PDB file of C-alpha atoms in Angstrom:
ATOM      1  CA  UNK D1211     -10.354   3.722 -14.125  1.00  0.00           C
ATOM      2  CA  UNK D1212     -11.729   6.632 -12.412  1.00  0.00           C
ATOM      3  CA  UNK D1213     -12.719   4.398  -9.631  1.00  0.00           C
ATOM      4  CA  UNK D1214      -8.794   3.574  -8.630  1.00  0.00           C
ATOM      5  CA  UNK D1215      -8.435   7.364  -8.284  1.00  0.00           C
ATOM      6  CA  UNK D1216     -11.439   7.651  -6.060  1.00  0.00           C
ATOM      7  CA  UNK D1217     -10.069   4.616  -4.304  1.00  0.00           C
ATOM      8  CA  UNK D1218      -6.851   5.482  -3.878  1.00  0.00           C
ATOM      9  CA  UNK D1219      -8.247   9.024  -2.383  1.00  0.00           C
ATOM     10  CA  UNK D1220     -10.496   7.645   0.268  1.00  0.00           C
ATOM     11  CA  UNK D1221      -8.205   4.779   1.367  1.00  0.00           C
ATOM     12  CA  UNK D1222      -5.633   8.060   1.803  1.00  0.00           C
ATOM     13  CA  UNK D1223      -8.172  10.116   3.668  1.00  0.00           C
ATOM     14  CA  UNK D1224      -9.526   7.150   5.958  1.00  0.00           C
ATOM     15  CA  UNK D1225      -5.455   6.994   6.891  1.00  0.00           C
ATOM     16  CA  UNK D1226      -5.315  10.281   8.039  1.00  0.00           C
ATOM     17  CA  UNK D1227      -8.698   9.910   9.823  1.00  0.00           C
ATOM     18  CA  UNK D1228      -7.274   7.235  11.918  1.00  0.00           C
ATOM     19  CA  UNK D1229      -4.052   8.970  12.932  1.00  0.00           C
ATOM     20  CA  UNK D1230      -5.972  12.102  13.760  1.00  0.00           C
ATOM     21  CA  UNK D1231      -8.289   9.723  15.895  1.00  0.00           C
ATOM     22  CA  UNK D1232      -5.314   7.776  16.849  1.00  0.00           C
ATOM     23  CA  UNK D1233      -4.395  11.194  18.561  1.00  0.00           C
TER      24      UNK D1233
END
């Protein structure tokens, strides 16, 4: 249960990392 959150979170933060890389 927790582990969705968690999931969620990184999947949300390795999104972000790409567009700032993207940049």
């Amino acid at each position: 249960m927790k582990l969705g959150t968690n999931r969620k979170l990184e999947i949300e933060n390795a999104k972000n990392k790409g567009i700032n890389t993207n940049k």
